[in-house]
Amino acid sequence: MNWPVHGSNPQYLFTALNMPLPDHMIDFSANINPLGPPPILKEKWGELFSLIADYPDPKGQKFKKKLAEKENLSERQILIGNGGAELISLIGRMLAGKRVMIVQPAFSEYEEACRINGCTIDYHQLNPDKWELNVEALAEKLHYTDALFLCNPCNPTGVYYSKSQLIELMNECQKQNCLFIMDEAFYDFLYEYESMVPYIYEFSNLLIIRSMTKMFAIPGLRLGYVMANQAIIDHLASFQPHWSINALALQAGEWCLESESYVKEIRELIDRERERLFNFYSQKELMLSPSRVNFYLLKDPLVQNQLPLFQFLLSKGIIPRHTMNFPGLEGAWLRFAIKGPKENDKLMGAIEEWRSRP
């Protein structure tokens, strides 16, 4: 079966499963904050109209300057991209023909971008009991590895790895002359996030990917950035086409960086709803990944294959994210975004109905 490779756009999922599209749906498959874009975007949206009559700044200098000030970096240590997907694609081109290690389960586009560019790909598979990052075991696999991909917080598990573990892993990568590529697309959902950005000055092998689309709910605009030493940034930039980022996204990005109170509001909502959902699942004796962010993995241990639960929820207009294209999961779990109280209530109601079947 030709499973869709991403969440969102549920029409493709229903087509693949030969199921009718429900009249009403709640899409839990995309990990976007449930409150939508920051209010400032709606308030100032009219100001964006004039921007479409001219070419955007190909270097995004105003947005990049704000990012550099926020992260205490030089502007030459930042590359802006058309969402995280473009940046991962550029990294794949930079690694063409190299040997790559991916900590799995992980976002499928790392492997896709590397395979397209002729990389040899190996996995370090995490154990699904606690999804722990065993740095010692991983370090043993880094011999003759040119680049390591790690998603932190991890997509799809939502697990967050500590700064001490990451520093240990960075040191091991540096010893092995291995590029350490860390995807932090969901870092801003964490109150307790410990910034790894300052280590860019210390570790020439560190590259950090960030996305603006998750926290600020602007996936339709596409905006992300990567931070690393200047040599890496210059190398990546050499592959990037001109005017890769549109003018509306650049201006929206500036406004999003000013929305600190909004970020706090989202974190509080996600924390409340995650605790409420996890308490419910615990009562129902369902299995969960120990997520710290706005999504999680779920499994009903009473069924060996989660496809019946998946199809049941789809029939109710509840759209989870399948895990068929996550190595090591292959459909054994379902991933859900954390949405608002009303949507989460409907999800819990559907799970209650699933468990109450004769």
Short mmCIF file of C-alpha atoms in Angstrom, two decimals:
data_model
loop_
_atom_site.label_atom_id
_atom_site.label_comp_id
_atom_site.label_asym_id
_atom_site.label_seq_id
_atom_site.Cartn_x
_atom_site.Cartn_y
_atom_site.Cartn_z
CA MET A 1 0.00 0.00 0.00
CA ASN A 2 1.21 3.50 -0.87
CA TRP A 3 1.00 5.21 2.54
CA PRO A 4 1.20 9.05 2.59
CA VAL A 5 4.66 10.04 3.85
CA HIS A 6 3.51 13.04 5.92
CA GLY A 7 0.72 14.05 8.23
CA SER A 8 -1.90 16.64 7.21
CA ASN A 9 -3.77 16.51 3.87
CA PRO A 10 -5.95 13.60 5.10
CA GLN A 11 -7.69 13.21 1.73
CA TYR A 12 -4.67 11.24 0.50
CA LEU A 13 -4.87 8.91 3.50
CA PHE A 14 -8.54 8.10 2.94
CA THR A 15 -7.87 7.52 -0.76
CA ALA A 16 -5.02 5.12 0.04
CA LEU A 17 -7.24 3.17 2.46
CA ASN A 18 -10.22 3.25 0.06
CA MET A 19 -12.36 4.85 2.76
CA PRO A 20 -14.96 7.61 2.24
CA LEU A 21 -13.92 11.06 3.44
CA PRO A 22 -16.01 12.02 6.52
CA ASP A 23 -18.01 15.24 6.50
CA HIS A 24 -16.31 16.41 9.69
CA MET A 25 -12.71 15.69 10.61
CA ILE A 26 -10.22 16.60 13.34
CA ASP A 27 -6.67 16.26 12.10
CA PHE A 28 -4.34 15.03 14.84
CA SER A 29 -1.68 14.04 12.28
CA ALA A 30 0.12 17.42 11.98
CA ASN A 31 2.11 18.67 14.98
CA ILE A 32 1.03 22.31 14.76
CA ASN A 33 0.05 24.39 17.78
CA PRO A 34 -3.75 24.24 18.20
CA LEU A 35 -4.37 27.99 18.58
CA GLY A 36 -3.18 28.89 15.09
CA PRO A 37 -0.85 31.73 14.10
CA PRO A 38 -0.04 34.56 16.54
CA PRO A 39 -2.71 37.30 16.64
CA ILE A 40 -0.21 39.85 15.28
CA LEU A 41 -0.28 38.08 11.91
CA LYS A 42 -4.02 38.58 11.56
CA GLU A 43 -3.80 42.16 12.82
CA LYS A 44 -1.07 43.11 10.33
CA TRP A 45 -1.95 40.80 7.45
CA GLY A 46 -3.04 43.70 5.27
CA GLU A 47 0.48 45.13 5.43
CA LEU A 48 1.80 42.09 3.58
CA PHE A 49 -0.08 42.82 0.35
CA SER A 50 2.40 45.44 -0.84
CA LEU A 51 5.28 42.95 -0.46
CA ILE A 52 4.12 40.70 -3.30
CA ALA A 53 4.87 43.36 -5.93
CA ASP A 54 8.65 43.06 -5.49
CA TYR A 55 11.26 40.34 -5.10
CA PRO A 56 12.06 39.29 -1.53
CA ASP A 57 15.46 39.91 0.01
CA PRO A 58 17.38 36.77 -1.08
CA LYS A 59 19.40 36.86 2.16
CA GLY A 60 16.51 37.77 4.48
CA GLN A 61 18.77 40.21 6.30
CA LYS A 62 16.18 41.83 8.60
CA PHE A 63 14.83 38.51 9.80
CA LYS A 64 18.32 37.03 10.07
CA LYS A 65 19.51 40.00 12.14
CA LYS A 66 16.69 39.47 14.65
CA LEU A 67 17.50 35.76 14.84
CA ALA A 68 21.20 36.48 15.38
CA GLU A 69 20.42 38.91 18.20
CA LYS A 70 18.03 36.43 19.81
CA GLU A 71 20.53 33.54 19.67
CA ASN A 72 23.70 35.60 20.26
CA LEU A 73 25.23 34.47 16.96
CA SER A 74 26.77 36.15 13.97
CA GLU A 75 24.46 36.51 10.98
CA ARG A 76 27.04 34.49 9.06
CA GLN A 77 26.25 31.52 11.31
CA ILE A 78 22.60 31.38 10.17
CA LEU A 79 20.95 30.25 6.95
CA ILE A 80 17.23 30.85 6.42
CA GLY A 81 15.25 28.29 4.46
CA ASN A 82 11.86 27.59 2.93
CA GLY A 83 10.86 25.52 5.95
CA GLY A 84 12.87 22.74 7.57
CA ALA A 85 12.27 20.55 4.51
CA GLU A 86 14.40 22.75 2.25
CA LEU A 87 17.19 22.91 4.82
CA ILE A 88 17.23 19.11 5.18
CA SER A 89 17.37 18.86 1.39
CA LEU A 90 20.38 21.22 1.31
CA ILE A 91 22.09 19.16 4.01
CA GLY A 92 21.49 16.04 1.92
CA ARG A 93 23.25 17.69 -1.02
CA MET A 94 26.16 18.70 1.21
CA LEU A 95 26.49 15.08 2.37
CA ALA A 96 26.30 13.56 -1.13
CA GLY A 97 28.03 10.18 -1.20
CA LYS A 98 28.82 10.22 2.53
CA ARG A 99 28.00 7.64 5.21
CA VAL A 100 25.15 8.80 7.44
CA MET A 101 23.76 7.51 10.75
CA ILE A 102 20.15 8.30 11.77
CA VAL A 103 18.87 7.82 15.32
CA GLN A 104 15.52 6.09 14.78
CA PRO A 105 12.61 6.54 14.94
CA ALA A 106 12.94 9.92 13.27
CA PHE A 107 11.47 12.29 10.72
CA SER A 108 11.53 10.43 7.38
CA GLU A 109 12.94 13.33 5.35
CA TYR A 110 16.47 12.89 6.74
CA GLU A 111 16.72 9.52 5.04
CA GLU A 112 14.90 10.63 1.92
CA ALA A 113 17.22 13.62 1.38
CA CYS A 114 20.32 11.50 1.95
CA ARG A 115 19.22 8.62 -0.27
CA ILE A 116 18.51 10.99 -3.16
CA ASN A 117 22.11 12.17 -2.83
CA GLY A 118 23.68 8.71 -2.84
CA CYS A 119 24.50 8.47 0.86
CA THR A 120 25.05 5.17 2.65
CA ILE A 121 22.58 5.11 5.53
CA ASP A 122 22.77 3.25 8.83
CA TYR A 123 20.36 3.30 11.79
CA HIS A 124 20.79 3.48 15.53
CA GLN A 125 17.46 2.09 16.70
CA LEU A 126 16.10 3.20 20.07
CA ASN A 127 14.38 0.66 22.31
CA PRO A 128 10.64 1.41 22.59
CA ASP A 129 10.47 0.60 26.31
CA LYS A 130 11.84 4.03 27.35
CA TRP A 131 13.31 5.38 24.08
CA GLU A 132 16.56 6.09 25.95
CA LEU A 133 19.57 7.53 24.15
CA ASN A 134 22.49 5.24 24.98
CA VAL A 135 25.40 7.49 24.03
CA GLU A 136 28.02 4.80 24.69
CA ALA A 137 26.32 2.31 22.37
CA LEU A 138 25.78 4.98 19.73
CA ALA A 139 29.41 6.17 19.92
CA GLU A 140 30.60 2.68 19.02
CA LYS A 141 28.77 2.98 15.70
CA LEU A 142 30.30 6.32 14.69
CA HIS A 143 33.50 4.86 13.23
CA TYR A 144 33.60 5.74 9.54
CA THR A 145 30.37 7.77 9.90
CA ASP A 146 30.42 11.23 8.29
CA ALA A 147 27.21 12.63 9.78
CA LEU A 148 24.76 11.81 12.57
CA PHE A 149 21.10 12.93 12.54
CA LEU A 150 19.29 13.32 15.87
CA CYS A 151 15.86 14.87 16.35
CA ASN A 152 15.53 16.53 19.80
CA PRO A 153 12.79 16.66 20.99
CA CYS A 154 12.29 13.53 18.96
CA ASN A 155 9.65 13.30 16.26
CA PRO A 156 7.64 11.01 16.58
CA THR A 157 8.11 10.10 20.28
CA GLY A 158 8.24 13.58 21.83
CA VAL A 159 11.15 12.45 24.04
CA TYR A 160 13.65 15.17 25.01
CA TYR A 161 17.31 14.35 25.58
CA SER A 162 19.30 16.30 28.17
CA LYS A 163 22.12 18.73 27.51
CA SER A 164 24.61 16.47 29.29
CA GLN A 165 23.81 13.59 26.93
CA LEU A 166 24.09 15.85 23.90
CA ILE A 167 27.43 17.30 24.98
CA GLU A 168 28.75 13.78 25.48
CA LEU A 169 27.52 12.84 22.01
CA MET A 170 28.96 16.00 20.44
CA ASN A 171 32.34 15.17 21.91
CA GLU A 172 32.17 11.64 20.53
CA CYS A 173 31.22 12.97 17.10
CA GLN A 174 34.07 15.46 17.17
CA LYS A 175 36.55 12.68 18.03
CA GLN A 176 35.28 10.70 15.04
CA ASN A 177 35.27 13.76 12.71
CA CYS A 178 31.51 13.29 12.35
CA LEU A 179 29.05 16.10 11.68
CA PHE A 180 26.35 16.26 14.38
CA ILE A 181 23.03 17.39 12.87
CA MET A 182 20.42 18.16 15.51
CA ASP A 183 16.84 18.94 14.48
CA GLU A 184 15.16 21.15 17.10
CA ALA A 185 11.88 21.74 15.24
CA PHE A 186 9.91 21.43 18.50
CA TYR A 187 12.35 22.95 21.01
CA ASP A 188 10.14 25.96 21.74
CA PHE A 189 7.35 23.80 23.17
CA LEU A 190 9.62 23.03 26.14
CA TYR A 191 9.78 25.16 29.29
CA GLU A 192 12.90 23.30 30.37
CA TYR A 193 14.77 23.54 27.06
CA GLU A 194 18.53 23.94 27.53
CA SER A 195 19.99 25.83 24.59
CA MET A 196 22.65 24.06 22.56
CA VAL A 197 23.25 27.11 20.36
CA PRO A 198 26.26 28.44 22.35
CA TYR A 199 28.10 25.19 21.58
CA ILE A 200 28.30 26.21 17.92
CA TYR A 201 31.30 28.32 18.96
CA GLU A 202 32.94 25.31 20.60
CA PHE A 203 32.03 22.48 18.22
CA SER A 204 32.75 23.06 14.54
CA ASN A 205 30.84 19.85 13.78
CA LEU A 206 27.50 21.02 15.25
CA LEU A 207 24.57 21.98 13.03
CA ILE A 208 21.14 22.90 14.48
CA ILE A 209 17.93 22.94 12.42
CA ARG A 210 14.93 24.99 13.58
CA SER A 211 11.41 25.40 12.21
CA MET A 212 9.06 28.37 12.62
CA THR A 213 6.06 26.44 11.29
CA LYS A 214 5.24 24.29 14.33
CA MET A 215 5.03 26.72 17.23
CA PHE A 216 3.70 29.59 15.13
CA ALA A 217 1.32 27.51 12.97
CA ILE A 218 2.54 28.89 9.63
CA PRO A 219 3.24 25.72 7.59
CA GLY A 220 1.56 27.32 4.59
CA LEU A 221 4.18 30.09 4.58
CA ARG A 222 7.23 27.79 5.03
CA LEU A 223 10.03 29.19 7.17
CA GLY A 224 12.97 27.67 9.03
CA TYR A 225 16.64 28.24 9.68
CA VAL A 226 19.85 26.39 10.39
CA MET A 227 22.69 27.46 12.70
CA ALA A 228 26.30 26.31 12.43
CA ASN A 229 29.80 27.67 11.92
CA GLN A 230 30.31 29.96 8.95
CA ALA A 231 32.07 27.36 6.80
CA ILE A 232 29.10 24.98 7.01
CA ILE A 233 26.60 27.79 6.41
CA ASP A 234 28.51 28.98 3.32
CA HIS A 235 28.61 25.41 1.98
CA LEU A 236 24.87 24.94 2.44
CA ALA A 237 24.09 28.37 0.98
CA SER A 238 25.95 27.46 -2.21
CA PHE A 239 23.19 24.92 -3.00
CA GLN A 240 20.25 27.22 -2.24
CA PRO A 241 18.37 28.87 -5.13
CA HIS A 242 17.82 32.63 -5.14
CA TRP A 243 14.61 33.93 -3.55
CA SER A 244 14.02 30.64 -1.82
CA ILE A 245 12.01 32.34 0.96
CA ASN A 246 9.08 34.53 0.02
CA ALA A 247 8.66 38.08 1.35
CA LEU A 248 5.50 37.27 3.30
CA ALA A 249 7.23 34.50 5.23
CA LEU A 250 10.20 36.74 6.07
CA GLN A 251 8.00 39.49 7.45
CA ALA A 252 5.78 37.00 9.31
CA GLY A 253 8.93 35.51 10.82
CA GLU A 254 9.94 38.88 12.24
CA TRP A 255 6.53 39.30 13.87
CA CYS A 256 6.62 35.76 15.25
CA LEU A 257 9.95 36.45 16.97
CA GLU A 258 8.21 39.29 18.83
CA SER A 259 5.40 36.99 20.10
CA GLU A 260 6.95 35.75 23.35
CA SER A 261 3.74 35.98 25.38
CA TYR A 262 1.97 33.91 22.75
CA VAL A 263 4.62 31.18 23.01
CA LYS A 264 4.10 31.09 26.78
CA GLU A 265 0.34 30.72 26.27
CA ILE A 266 0.84 27.78 23.90
CA ARG A 267 3.22 26.01 26.27
CA GLU A 268 0.76 26.32 29.15
CA LEU A 269 -2.10 24.96 27.02
CA ILE A 270 -0.05 22.02 25.74
CA ASP A 271 1.17 21.12 29.25
CA ARG A 272 -2.37 21.15 30.66
CA GLU A 273 -3.83 19.10 27.84
CA ARG A 274 -0.98 16.60 27.77
CA GLU A 275 -1.41 15.90 31.49
CA ARG A 276 -5.18 15.50 31.03
CA LEU A 277 -4.79 13.17 28.06
CA PHE A 278 -2.08 11.07 29.68
CA ASN A 279 -4.16 10.62 32.85
CA PHE A 280 -7.05 9.37 30.71
CA TYR A 281 -4.83 6.97 28.75
CA SER A 282 -3.32 5.66 31.96
CA GLN A 283 -6.79 4.82 33.26
CA LYS A 284 -7.49 2.96 30.01
CA GLU A 285 -4.13 1.12 30.28
CA LEU A 286 -2.93 2.36 26.92
CA MET A 287 0.80 2.61 26.16
CA LEU A 288 2.42 6.01 25.55
CA SER A 289 5.79 7.48 24.70
CA PRO A 290 7.07 9.77 27.51
CA SER A 291 6.58 12.91 25.46
CA ARG A 292 7.47 16.38 26.74
CA VAL A 293 6.05 18.32 23.78
CA ASN A 294 2.92 18.70 21.67
CA PHE A 295 2.60 15.15 20.30
CA TYR A 296 3.03 11.56 21.47
CA LEU A 297 2.92 7.94 20.40
CA LEU A 298 0.03 5.75 21.52
CA LYS A 299 -0.59 2.02 21.38
CA ASP A 300 -3.44 -0.20 22.52
CA PRO A 301 -1.67 -3.28 23.95
CA LEU A 302 -4.85 -5.33 23.57
CA VAL A 303 -4.36 -5.45 19.79
CA GLN A 304 -1.12 -6.57 18.19
CA ASN A 305 -1.62 -4.45 15.08
CA GLN A 306 -2.85 -0.87 15.49
CA LEU A 307 -4.48 -0.77 12.05
CA PRO A 308 -7.97 -1.66 13.40
CA LEU A 309 -7.74 1.22 15.92
CA PHE A 310 -6.44 3.50 13.19
CA GLN A 311 -9.33 2.67 10.86
CA PHE A 312 -11.87 2.94 13.69
CA LEU A 313 -10.69 6.46 14.52
CA LEU A 314 -10.68 7.46 10.85
CA SER A 315 -14.29 6.32 10.56
CA LYS A 316 -15.09 8.72 13.42
CA GLY A 317 -13.37 11.63 11.69
CA ILE A 318 -10.35 11.42 14.03
CA ILE A 319 -7.12 11.55 11.97
CA PRO A 320 -4.02 10.13 13.71
CA ARG A 321 -0.60 9.94 12.05
CA HIS A 322 0.30 6.44 10.91
CA THR A 323 3.85 5.26 11.64
CA MET A 324 4.32 2.91 8.70
CA ASN A 325 7.28 4.93 7.37
CA PHE A 326 9.11 5.29 10.70
CA PRO A 327 11.83 2.58 10.84
CA GLY A 328 11.45 0.58 14.02
CA LEU A 329 7.75 1.43 14.37
CA GLU A 330 6.23 0.20 11.08
CA GLY A 331 2.67 0.85 12.22
CA ALA A 332 3.04 -0.52 15.76
CA TRP A 333 2.10 2.88 17.21
CA LEU A 334 -0.05 5.86 16.26
CA ARG A 335 1.07 9.46 16.68
CA PHE A 336 -1.27 12.22 17.86
CA ALA A 337 -0.80 15.96 18.07
CA ILE A 338 -2.10 17.66 21.21
CA LYS A 339 -4.94 19.97 20.24
CA GLY A 340 -7.39 22.14 22.16
CA PRO A 341 -9.72 20.88 24.92
CA LYS A 342 -12.76 20.33 22.67
CA GLU A 343 -10.80 18.34 20.09
CA ASN A 344 -9.05 16.29 22.76
CA ASP A 345 -12.40 15.56 24.39
CA LYS A 346 -13.64 14.11 21.10
CA LEU A 347 -10.51 11.99 20.79
CA MET A 348 -10.96 10.63 24.31
CA GLY A 349 -14.62 9.96 23.55
CA ALA A 350 -13.65 7.94 20.48
CA ILE A 351 -11.04 5.98 22.47
CA GLU A 352 -13.66 5.30 25.15
CA GLU A 353 -16.00 3.98 22.46
CA TRP A 354 -13.20 1.82 20.99
CA ARG A 355 -12.50 0.24 24.36
CA SER A 356 -16.21 -0.29 25.07
CA ARG A 357 -16.82 -2.43 21.99
CA PRO A 358 -18.07 -5.99 22.64
#
